[in-house]
PDB file of C-alpha atoms in Angstrom:
ATOM      1  CA  GLN Z   1       0.005  -0.126   0.014  1.00 88.00           C
ATOM      2  CA  VAL Z   2       1.073   3.240  -0.963  1.00 96.00           C
ATOM      3  CA  GLN Z   3      -0.655   6.426   1.206  1.00 97.00           C
ATOM      4  CA  LEU Z   4      -0.431  10.205   0.674  1.00 98.00           C
ATOM      5  CA  VAL Z   5      -1.321  12.853   3.355  1.00 97.00           C
ATOM      6  CA  GLU Z   6      -1.791  16.193   2.390  1.00 96.00           C
ATOM      7  CA  SER Z   7      -1.327  19.154   4.215  1.00 96.00           C
ATOM      8  CA  GLY Z   8      -1.480  22.720   4.298  1.00 97.00           C
ATOM      9  CA  GLY Z   9      -5.075  24.037   3.721  1.00 96.00           C
ATOM     10  CA  GLY Z  10      -6.526  26.528   5.506  1.00 97.00           C
ATOM     11  CA  LEU Z  11      -8.491  29.955   5.268  1.00 98.00           C
ATOM     12  CA  VAL Z  12      -7.000  32.884   3.046  1.00 98.00           C
ATOM     13  CA  GLN Z  13      -7.895  36.252   2.131  1.00 98.00           C
ATOM     14  CA  PRO Z  14      -8.531  37.305  -1.512  1.00 98.00           C
ATOM     15  CA  GLY Z  15      -4.476  37.808  -2.649  1.00 97.00           C
ATOM     16  CA  GLY Z  16      -2.775  35.838   0.163  1.00 98.00           C
ATOM     17  CA  SER Z  17      -0.719  32.477   0.080  1.00 98.00           C
ATOM     18  CA  LEU Z  18      -0.478  29.016   1.142  1.00 98.00           C
ATOM     19  CA  ARG Z  19       1.738  25.754   0.676  1.00 98.00           C
ATOM     20  CA  LEU Z  20       0.074  22.546   0.104  1.00 98.00           C
ATOM     21  CA  SER Z  21       2.153  19.088   1.204  1.00 98.00           C
ATOM     22  CA  CYS Z  22       1.443  15.847   0.155  1.00 98.00           C
ATOM     23  CA  ALA Z  23       3.507  13.324   1.655  1.00 98.00           C
ATOM     24  CA  ALA Z  24       3.660   9.728   0.506  1.00 98.00           C
ATOM     25  CA  SER Z  25       4.624   6.369   2.270  1.00 97.00           C
ATOM     26  CA  GLY Z  26       4.529   2.420   2.226  1.00 96.00           C
ATOM     27  CA  SER Z  27       6.069   0.064  -0.344  1.00 93.00           C
ATOM     28  CA  ILE Z  28       7.546   2.526  -2.794  1.00 96.00           C
ATOM     29  CA  PHE Z  29      10.300   2.065  -5.168  1.00 95.00           C
ATOM     30  CA  ARG Z  30       9.825   4.674  -7.610  1.00 96.00           C
ATOM     31  CA  ILE Z  31       7.135   7.299  -7.850  1.00 97.00           C
ATOM     32  CA  ASN Z  32       6.768   8.936 -11.368  1.00 97.00           C
ATOM     33  CA  THR Z  33       4.471  11.488 -12.253  1.00 98.00           C
ATOM     34  CA  MET Z  34       2.730  13.190  -8.935  1.00 98.00           C
ATOM     35  CA  TYR Z  35      -0.404  15.546  -9.816  1.00 98.00           C
ATOM     36  CA  TRP Z  36      -2.943  18.105  -7.901  1.00 98.00           C
ATOM     37  CA  TYR Z  37      -6.157  17.427  -8.476  1.00 98.00           C
ATOM     38  CA  HIS Z  38      -9.029  20.278  -6.759  1.00 98.00           C
ATOM     39  CA  GLN Z  39     -12.998  19.877  -6.607  1.00 98.00           C
ATOM     40  CA  ALA Z  40     -14.974  22.528  -5.439  1.00 96.00           C
ATOM     41  CA  PRO Z  41     -18.493  22.128  -3.995  1.00 91.00           C
ATOM     42  CA  GLY Z  42     -20.994  21.044  -6.835  1.00 94.00           C
ATOM     43  CA  LYS Z  43     -18.464  20.343  -9.606  1.00 96.00           C
ATOM     44  CA  GLU Z  44     -15.799  17.275 -11.395  1.00 97.00           C
ATOM     45  CA  ARG Z  45     -12.679  17.183  -9.573  1.00 97.00           C
ATOM     46  CA  GLU Z  46     -10.139  18.956 -12.075  1.00 97.00           C
ATOM     47  CA  LEU Z  47      -6.599  18.701 -12.475  1.00 98.00           C
ATOM     48  CA  VAL Z  48      -4.371  21.574 -11.484  1.00 98.00           C
ATOM     49  CA  ALA Z  49      -0.601  20.707 -11.884  1.00 98.00           C
ATOM     50  CA  SER Z  50       1.217  17.825 -12.563  1.00 98.00           C
ATOM     51  CA  ILE Z  51       5.251  17.063 -12.416  1.00 98.00           C
ATOM     52  CA  THR Z  52       7.492  13.897 -13.508  1.00 97.00           C
ATOM     53  CA  SER Z  53       9.962  12.624 -11.557  1.00 95.00           C
ATOM     54  CA  GLY Z  54      12.395  14.703 -13.721  1.00 94.00           C
ATOM     55  CA  GLY Z  55      10.882  17.382 -12.978  1.00 94.00           C
ATOM     56  CA  SER Z  56       8.724  18.530 -15.955  1.00 97.00           C
ATOM     57  CA  ARG Z  57       5.566  20.339 -14.757  1.00 98.00           C
ATOM     58  CA  VAL Z  58       2.234  21.105 -16.608  1.00 97.00           C
ATOM     59  CA  TYR Z  59      -0.405  23.459 -15.599  1.00 97.00           C
ATOM     60  CA  VAL Z  60      -3.593  23.692 -16.416  1.00 95.00           C
ATOM     61  CA  GLY Z  61      -6.103  26.933 -16.819  1.00 89.00           C
ATOM     62  CA  SER Z  62      -6.066  29.954 -14.611  1.00 91.00           C
ATOM     63  CA  VAL Z  63      -3.443  28.615 -12.332  1.00 94.00           C
ATOM     64  CA  GLN Z  64      -0.802  29.363 -14.601  1.00 93.00           C
ATOM     65  CA  GLY Z  65       1.354  31.916 -13.211  1.00 95.00           C
ATOM     66  CA  ARG Z  66      -0.308  31.879  -9.863  1.00 97.00           C
ATOM     67  CA  PHE Z  67       1.017  28.442  -8.421  1.00 98.00           C
ATOM     68  CA  THR Z  68       3.855  26.383  -8.247  1.00 98.00           C
ATOM     69  CA  ILE Z  69       4.400  21.969  -8.285  1.00 98.00           C
ATOM     70  CA  SER Z  70       7.224  21.364  -6.969  1.00 98.00           C
ATOM     71  CA  ARG Z  71       8.286  17.977  -5.187  1.00 97.00           C
ATOM     72  CA  ASP Z  72      11.240  16.667  -2.980  1.00 96.00           C
ATOM     73  CA  ASN Z  73      11.920  12.873  -4.653  1.00 95.00           C
ATOM     74  CA  ALA Z  74      14.483  12.331  -1.819  1.00 95.00           C
ATOM     75  CA  LYS Z  75      11.051  12.846   0.557  1.00 96.00           C
ATOM     76  CA  ASN Z  76       8.460  11.162  -1.738  1.00 96.00           C
ATOM     77  CA  THR Z  77       7.178  14.507  -0.847  1.00 98.00           C
ATOM     78  CA  LEU Z  78       5.555  16.796  -3.194  1.00 98.00           C
ATOM     79  CA  TYR Z  79       4.260  20.537  -2.840  1.00 98.00           C
ATOM     80  CA  LEU Z  80       2.074  23.456  -4.795  1.00 98.00           C
ATOM     81  CA  GLN Z  81       2.561  26.863  -3.677  1.00 98.00           C
ATOM     82  CA  MET Z  82      -0.331  28.766  -4.627  1.00 98.00           C
ATOM     83  CA  ASN Z  83       0.574  32.641  -4.677  1.00 98.00           C
ATOM     84  CA  ASN Z  84      -2.240  35.840  -5.494  1.00 97.00           C
ATOM     85  CA  LEU Z  85      -5.766  32.705  -4.510  1.00 98.00           C
ATOM     86  CA  LYS Z  86      -8.786  33.855  -5.726  1.00 97.00           C
ATOM     87  CA  PRO Z  87     -12.542  33.028  -4.438  1.00 96.00           C
ATOM     88  CA  GLU Z  88     -12.887  30.624  -7.287  1.00 95.00           C
ATOM     89  CA  ASP Z  89      -9.589  28.570  -6.391  1.00 97.00           C
ATOM     90  CA  THR Z  90     -11.905  27.134  -3.239  1.00 97.00           C
ATOM     91  CA  ALA Z  91     -11.775  23.773  -3.455  1.00 98.00           C
ATOM     92  CA  VAL Z  92     -11.009  20.572  -1.294  1.00 98.00           C
ATOM     93  CA  TYR Z  93      -7.043  19.431  -2.535  1.00 98.00           C
ATOM     94  CA  TYR Z  94      -6.156  16.663  -3.881  1.00 98.00           C
ATOM     95  CA  CYS Z  95      -2.705  14.695  -4.024  1.00 98.00           C
ATOM     96  CA  ARG Z  96      -1.906  11.669  -6.728  1.00 98.00           C
ATOM     97  CA  ALA Z  97       1.035   9.491  -7.329  1.00 98.00           C
ATOM     98  CA  ILE Z  98       1.847   7.150  -9.884  1.00 98.00           C
ATOM     99  CA  GLY Z  99       4.696   4.931  -9.421  1.00 97.00           C
ATOM    100  CA  MET Z 100       6.458   1.488  -8.837  1.00 96.00           C
ATOM    101  CA  ARG Z 101       5.886  -0.860  -5.615  1.00 95.00           C
ATOM    102  CA  ASN Z 102       8.678  -2.940  -6.891  1.00 93.00           C
ATOM    103  CA  LEU Z 103       9.478  -4.371 -10.511  1.00 91.00           C
ATOM    104  CA  LEU Z 104       6.354  -6.141 -10.614  1.00 94.00           C
ATOM    105  CA  SER Z 105       3.815  -3.793  -9.292  1.00 95.00           C
ATOM    106  CA  ASN Z 106       2.567  -0.263 -10.051  1.00 96.00           C
ATOM    107  CA  PHE Z 107       0.270   2.020  -7.528  1.00 97.00           C
ATOM    108  CA  ASP Z 108      -2.155   5.150  -8.089  1.00 98.00           C
ATOM    109  CA  SER Z 109      -2.407   6.265  -5.098  1.00 98.00           C
ATOM    110  CA  TRP Z 110      -4.951   9.158  -3.675  1.00 98.00           C
ATOM    111  CA  GLY Z 111      -4.836  11.846  -0.448  1.00 98.00           C
ATOM    112  CA  GLN Z 112      -7.829  12.812   1.229  1.00 97.00           C
ATOM    113  CA  GLY Z 113      -7.959  16.353   0.343  1.00 97.00           C
ATOM    114  CA  THR Z 114      -7.522  19.175   2.411  1.00 98.00           C
ATOM    115  CA  GLN Z 115      -9.786  22.180   2.333  1.00 98.00           C
ATOM    116  CA  VAL Z 116      -8.856  25.548   0.681  1.00 98.00           C
ATOM    117  CA  THR Z 117     -11.185  28.563   1.354  1.00 98.00           C
ATOM    118  CA  VAL Z 118     -10.113  32.091  -0.360  1.00 98.00           C
ATOM    119  CA  SER Z 119     -12.510  33.971   1.374  1.00 97.00           C
ATOM    120  CA  SER Z 120     -12.849  37.885   2.776  1.00 95.00           C
TER     121      SER Z 120
END
């Protein structure tokens, strides 16, 4: 089993910043791509950003230029630095990791989510 635990969510005013973290643990041989998704109330879960083990990043939608995804491969930890937050960023944020438990077994795991609320 591979577990992902997010932290760092909370309430912030518009224009503020938050840094989310996602720590992976368990039987991990290698983590390939890691992702951040968000899900606003009443909406589908959507991809926010992704990063490969080599550091290639993709951002989706309006987060470009405001959010930065990064990872520490030695610590199996994913981060999302969110700046200039807007009310429409309010959502539950989930991390996801795809990789290998060993040479014969893959994994595709999700965290439990962390709430981000942007409001004055």
